[in-house]
Short mmCIF file of C-alpha atoms and ligand atoms in Angstrom, two decimals:
data_model
loop_
_atom_site.label_atom_id
_atom_site.label_comp_id
_atom_site.label_asym_id
_atom_site.label_seq_id
_atom_site.Cartn_x
_atom_site.Cartn_y
_atom_site.Cartn_z
CA MET A 1 8.35 1.30 0.68
CA LYS A 2 4.60 0.90 0.22
CA ALA A 3 2.93 2.71 3.12
CA LEU A 4 3.32 5.29 5.86
CA ILE A 5 1.51 4.65 9.14
CA PHE A 6 0.87 7.63 11.40
CA ASP A 7 0.10 7.92 15.07
CA VAL A 8 -2.25 10.87 15.65
CA ASP A 9 -2.03 12.45 19.10
CA GLY A 10 1.27 14.24 19.53
CA THR A 11 2.53 13.12 16.10
CA MET A 12 0.18 14.64 13.54
CA ALA A 13 -0.84 17.48 15.88
CA GLU A 14 -0.26 18.58 19.48
CA THR A 15 -3.69 17.51 20.63
CA GLU A 16 -2.94 16.31 24.15
CA ARG A 17 -2.39 19.42 26.30
CA ASP A 18 -4.85 21.86 24.73
CA ALA A 19 -7.54 19.52 23.46
CA HIS A 20 -7.76 16.06 25.10
CA ARG A 21 -6.77 17.42 28.54
CA VAL A 22 -9.20 20.31 28.28
CA ALA A 23 -12.02 18.00 27.17
CA PHE A 24 -11.41 15.65 30.13
CA ASN A 25 -11.59 18.63 32.51
CA GLU A 26 -14.79 19.95 30.88
CA THR A 27 -16.40 16.55 31.43
CA PHE A 28 -15.25 16.34 35.05
CA ALA A 29 -16.72 19.80 35.69
CA GLU A 30 -19.98 18.90 33.95
CA TYR A 31 -20.34 15.85 36.20
CA LYS A 32 -19.45 17.98 39.24
CA LEU A 33 -16.43 15.83 40.01
CA ASP A 34 -13.64 17.63 41.85
CA TRP A 35 -11.06 16.19 39.47
CA HIS A 36 -8.82 18.55 37.53
CA TRP A 37 -5.89 17.53 35.34
CA SER A 38 -3.23 20.25 35.27
CA VAL A 39 -0.74 20.40 32.39
CA GLU A 40 1.86 18.75 34.63
CA LEU A 41 -0.38 16.03 36.07
CA TYR A 42 -1.63 15.20 32.57
CA GLY A 43 1.99 14.56 31.54
CA GLU A 44 2.21 11.87 34.23
CA LEU A 45 -1.15 10.37 33.28
CA LEU A 46 -0.07 10.07 29.63
CA ALA A 47 2.01 7.08 30.77
CA VAL A 48 -1.29 5.23 30.35
CA THR A 49 -2.70 5.25 26.82
CA GLY A 50 -6.44 5.40 26.25
CA GLY A 51 -8.78 7.86 27.90
CA LYS A 52 -10.87 5.29 29.80
CA GLU A 53 -7.76 3.50 31.01
CA ARG A 54 -6.25 6.88 32.02
CA ILE A 55 -9.27 7.83 34.15
CA LYS A 56 -9.12 4.46 35.92
CA PHE A 57 -5.39 4.84 36.55
CA TYR A 58 -5.95 8.35 37.98
CA LEU A 59 -8.60 7.10 40.39
CA GLU A 60 -6.41 4.24 41.57
CA ARG A 61 -3.26 6.32 41.89
CA ASP A 62 -4.46 9.75 43.00
CA ARG A 63 -7.99 9.41 44.37
CA PRO A 64 -8.05 6.50 46.82
CA ASP A 65 -10.70 8.57 48.69
CA TYR A 66 -13.16 8.27 45.77
CA ILE A 67 -16.14 6.01 46.44
CA PRO A 68 -16.90 4.46 43.04
CA PRO A 69 -20.39 3.72 41.72
CA VAL A 70 -21.43 0.04 41.59
CA ASN A 71 -20.48 -0.22 37.92
CA LEU A 72 -17.33 1.87 37.67
CA ASP A 73 -16.45 0.72 34.14
CA ALA A 74 -19.86 1.81 32.83
CA PHE A 75 -19.49 5.18 34.56
CA ILE A 76 -16.02 5.68 33.09
CA ALA A 77 -17.35 4.74 29.64
CA GLU A 78 -20.11 7.36 30.05
CA LEU A 79 -17.59 10.01 31.13
CA HIS A 80 -15.40 9.11 28.18
CA GLN A 81 -18.25 9.44 25.70
CA ASN A 82 -18.98 12.88 27.11
CA LYS A 83 -15.26 13.75 26.87
CA THR A 84 -15.23 12.68 23.21
CA ALA A 85 -18.15 15.05 22.52
CA HIS A 86 -16.30 17.91 24.24
CA TYR A 87 -13.13 17.09 22.28
CA ASN A 88 -14.99 17.20 18.96
CA GLU A 89 -16.66 20.51 19.80
CA LEU A 90 -13.31 21.89 20.76
CA LEU A 91 -11.61 20.84 17.51
CA ALA A 92 -14.47 22.36 15.51
CA ARG A 93 -14.15 25.66 17.41
CA HIS A 94 -10.34 25.80 17.54
CA PRO A 95 -8.70 23.53 14.97
CA ILE A 96 -5.29 22.32 16.19
CA PRO A 97 -2.68 22.87 13.45
CA LEU A 98 -0.80 19.92 12.00
CA ARG A 99 2.84 19.70 13.05
CA PRO A 100 5.53 20.91 10.61
CA GLY A 101 6.01 18.64 7.63
CA VAL A 102 2.98 16.42 8.19
CA ARG A 103 0.83 17.80 5.37
CA ARG A 104 3.78 18.05 2.99
CA LEU A 105 4.83 14.43 3.60
CA LEU A 106 1.27 13.09 3.31
CA GLU A 107 0.82 14.96 0.02
CA GLU A 108 4.14 13.67 -1.35
CA ALA A 109 3.19 10.10 -0.39
CA ARG A 110 -0.15 10.46 -2.16
CA ARG A 111 1.50 11.85 -5.31
CA GLU A 112 3.91 8.91 -5.32
CA GLY A 113 1.13 6.34 -4.89
CA LEU A 114 2.03 5.16 -1.39
CA GLN A 115 -0.70 3.98 0.92
CA LEU A 116 -1.48 5.91 4.10
CA ALA A 117 -2.74 4.52 7.39
CA ILE A 118 -3.38 5.57 10.95
CA ALA A 119 -2.65 3.59 14.10
CA THR A 120 -3.87 5.37 17.21
CA THR A 121 -5.22 4.81 20.67
CA THR A 122 -7.85 7.51 20.41
CA SER A 123 -11.41 7.02 19.12
CA PRO A 124 -12.18 6.94 15.36
CA ARG A 125 -14.45 9.98 15.72
CA ASN A 126 -11.59 12.04 17.13
CA VAL A 127 -9.31 11.07 14.25
CA ILE A 128 -11.93 11.98 11.67
CA SER A 129 -12.50 15.38 13.33
CA LEU A 130 -8.82 16.18 13.36
CA LEU A 131 -8.36 15.16 9.72
CA GLU A 132 -11.42 17.09 8.52
CA HIS A 133 -10.69 20.25 10.48
CA SER A 134 -6.89 20.36 10.28
CA LEU A 135 -5.89 18.49 7.08
CA SER A 136 -8.74 18.81 4.58
CA PRO A 137 -12.50 18.11 4.56
CA ASP A 138 -11.98 15.15 2.21
CA SER A 139 -8.83 13.78 3.83
CA VAL A 140 -10.39 10.81 5.63
CA ALA A 141 -10.44 9.18 2.18
CA TRP A 142 -6.68 9.68 1.84
CA PHE A 143 -6.21 6.88 4.37
CA GLU A 144 -6.55 3.26 3.36
CA VAL A 145 -6.88 2.19 6.99
CA ILE A 146 -7.83 4.09 10.13
CA ALA A 147 -6.98 1.75 13.01
CA ALA A 148 -8.22 3.43 16.16
CA GLY A 149 -9.32 3.05 19.76
CA ASP A 150 -11.12 -0.02 21.04
CA ILE A 151 -10.86 -1.92 17.74
CA VAL A 152 -8.10 -3.89 19.50
CA SER A 153 -8.29 -4.95 23.13
CA ALA A 154 -4.68 -4.18 24.07
CA LYS A 155 -3.68 -0.55 23.46
CA LYS A 156 -0.15 0.78 22.90
CA PRO A 157 2.54 -0.18 23.96
CA ALA A 158 1.12 -3.53 22.77
CA SER A 159 1.70 -4.09 19.05
CA ASP A 160 -1.97 -4.92 18.36
CA ILE A 161 -3.02 -1.67 16.70
CA TYR A 162 -0.05 -1.75 14.29
CA ASP A 163 -0.56 -5.49 13.65
CA TYR A 164 -4.18 -4.68 12.80
CA ALA A 165 -3.21 -1.80 10.47
CA LEU A 166 -0.65 -3.96 8.65
CA LYS A 167 -3.15 -6.77 8.22
CA LYS A 168 -5.75 -4.37 6.80
CA LEU A 169 -3.15 -2.84 4.46
CA GLY A 170 -2.14 -6.34 3.39
CA LEU A 171 1.52 -5.38 3.80
CA LYS A 172 4.52 -6.63 5.73
CA ALA A 173 6.17 -4.45 8.37
CA GLU A 174 9.32 -4.20 6.21
CA GLN A 175 7.29 -2.36 3.55
CA CYS A 176 6.10 0.40 5.87
CA ILE A 177 7.36 3.19 8.13
CA ALA A 178 5.67 4.30 11.35
CA PHE A 179 5.59 7.83 12.78
CA GLU A 180 5.30 8.24 16.52
CA ASP A 181 5.91 10.75 19.29
CA SER A 182 6.02 8.67 22.48
CA GLY A 183 7.75 5.82 24.26
CA ASN A 184 4.54 3.81 24.32
CA GLY A 185 4.09 4.50 20.62
CA ILE A 186 7.55 3.34 19.54
CA ARG A 187 7.31 0.20 21.66
CA SER A 188 4.06 -0.64 19.91
CA ALA A 189 5.40 0.06 16.41
CA ARG A 190 8.71 -1.74 16.98
CA ALA A 191 6.93 -4.76 18.48
CA ALA A 192 5.02 -4.96 15.19
CA GLY A 193 8.39 -4.94 13.38
CA LEU A 194 8.16 -1.41 11.94
CA SER A 195 10.95 1.07 11.31
CA THR A 196 9.90 4.12 13.29
CA ILE A 197 10.55 7.85 13.01
CA ILE A 198 10.03 9.82 16.22
CA THR A 199 9.04 13.46 16.37
CA ILE A 200 9.17 14.47 20.01
CA ASN A 201 7.05 17.02 21.84
CA ASP A 202 7.19 18.65 25.27
CA TYR A 203 5.46 15.73 26.96
CA THR A 204 7.64 13.04 25.40
CA ARG A 205 11.10 14.57 24.84
CA ASP A 206 12.75 12.64 27.71
CA GLU A 207 11.19 9.26 26.95
CA ASP A 208 13.09 6.17 25.83
CA PHE A 209 13.22 5.94 22.03
CA THR A 210 15.47 2.92 21.75
CA GLY A 211 15.12 1.38 18.30
CA ALA A 212 14.05 4.58 16.53
CA SER A 213 15.43 5.12 13.04
CA LEU A 214 15.44 8.85 13.74
CA VAL A 215 14.52 11.06 16.67
CA LEU A 216 13.62 14.56 15.46
CA GLU A 217 12.11 17.73 16.87
CA HIS A 218 9.59 17.60 13.98
CA LEU A 219 9.45 16.43 10.35
CA GLY A 220 10.76 19.75 9.09
CA GLU A 221 9.97 21.92 6.09
CA PRO A 222 12.25 23.32 3.38
CA ASP A 223 12.17 26.70 5.18
CA GLN A 224 12.02 25.20 8.70
CA PRO A 225 14.65 22.47 8.97
CA PHE A 226 14.36 19.86 11.72
CA THR A 227 16.71 19.41 14.67
CA VAL A 228 18.08 15.88 14.84
CA LEU A 229 18.29 14.31 18.30
CA SER A 230 19.52 10.95 17.04
CA GLY A 231 20.09 9.15 13.76
CA ASP A 232 21.82 9.93 10.48
CA VAL A 233 20.00 12.21 8.03
CA GLY A 234 22.97 13.06 5.80
CA ASP A 235 22.47 16.62 4.61
CA ALA A 236 18.64 16.49 4.70
CA GLY A 237 16.78 19.28 6.50
CA TYR A 238 13.32 17.75 6.34
CA VAL A 239 11.75 14.30 6.05
CA ASP A 240 10.72 13.30 2.55
CA LEU A 241 10.28 9.94 0.84
CA ALA A 242 13.90 9.85 -0.34
CA LEU A 243 15.10 10.12 3.27
CA LEU A 244 12.58 7.56 4.51
CA ARG A 245 13.68 4.97 1.94
CA ARG A 246 17.02 4.77 3.76
CA PHE A 247 15.29 3.41 6.84
CA ILE A 248 13.24 0.62 5.31
CA CYS A 249 14.59 -2.49 7.02
C1 XBP B 301 -3.10 8.75 22.54
C2 XBP B 301 -3.82 8.44 23.75
C3 XBP B 301 -5.23 8.80 23.83
C4 XBP B 301 -5.51 10.27 23.95
C5 XBP B 301 -6.92 10.48 24.36
O1 XBP B 301 -1.99 7.87 22.45
O2 XBP B 301 -3.28 7.88 24.67
O3 XBP B 301 -5.75 8.18 24.97
O4 XBP B 301 -4.69 10.82 24.97
O5 XBP B 301 -7.81 9.83 23.52
P1 XBP B 301 -1.26 7.57 21.06
P2 XBP B 301 -9.05 8.97 24.06
O6 XBP B 301 -0.90 8.90 20.50
O7 XBP B 301 -0.05 6.79 21.43
O8 XBP B 301 -2.21 6.78 20.21
O9 XBP B 301 -9.59 9.70 25.25
O10 XBP B 301 -10.01 8.94 22.90
O11 XBP B 301 -8.50 7.62 24.42
MG1 MG B 302 1.02 9.77 20.22
#
């Protein structure tokens, strides 16, 4: 096992409901658009990864009444840039805590000389903000590769972002483990050939995690053991490198 590759949103931290969703709504309000994404509606919209793609999907599915500007893609890109600014302000004001076990596992991997990488649909700037505010000011440098956003043309569930991360790491899929929280995420990681550990959250708990090595409530801590939804963990109560080595294919 040479590297751990982490998804960000929903996996490292619960950023979707109280940060991304809120930032989208702040942008819509700023542009005087009568669009509002409730907690429930946002759960449906998460079926589409990528903020720009999600806005387009919402307009097509829920707002057939909307008369688009001549260049809709450019307008959506402008909205999305504004949303990214709101998201970054929000993370600076109210850092979102990392999920249980994330910091501990990253620190163990660093001590043991494993490489770390990120494979996410969100923008690089958002990843950097989360790492700096919630992990440590110098933690961007902990990651050999930050594969994010529009660097690939096809977002998750396509394998492209994981293929890109593996290529940049210079490693084969069999040498790495992916961490994901969603159905789209596991499809992407598995399509790239990666063993995948799932930590669910309220938005994703009922999704299809076929092919997961483990499906857990969270990564767990010595004093906060995980709940196992599927897979064999022996007598482990939290994810550490010894447990992960069992799942290298
Ligand atoms: C995350 C996403 C992202 C975020 C919003 O998916 O789908 O679109 O919701 O970020 P994953 P942007 O965790 O599978 O990578 O608005 O920057 O796209
Ligand atoms: Mg995710």
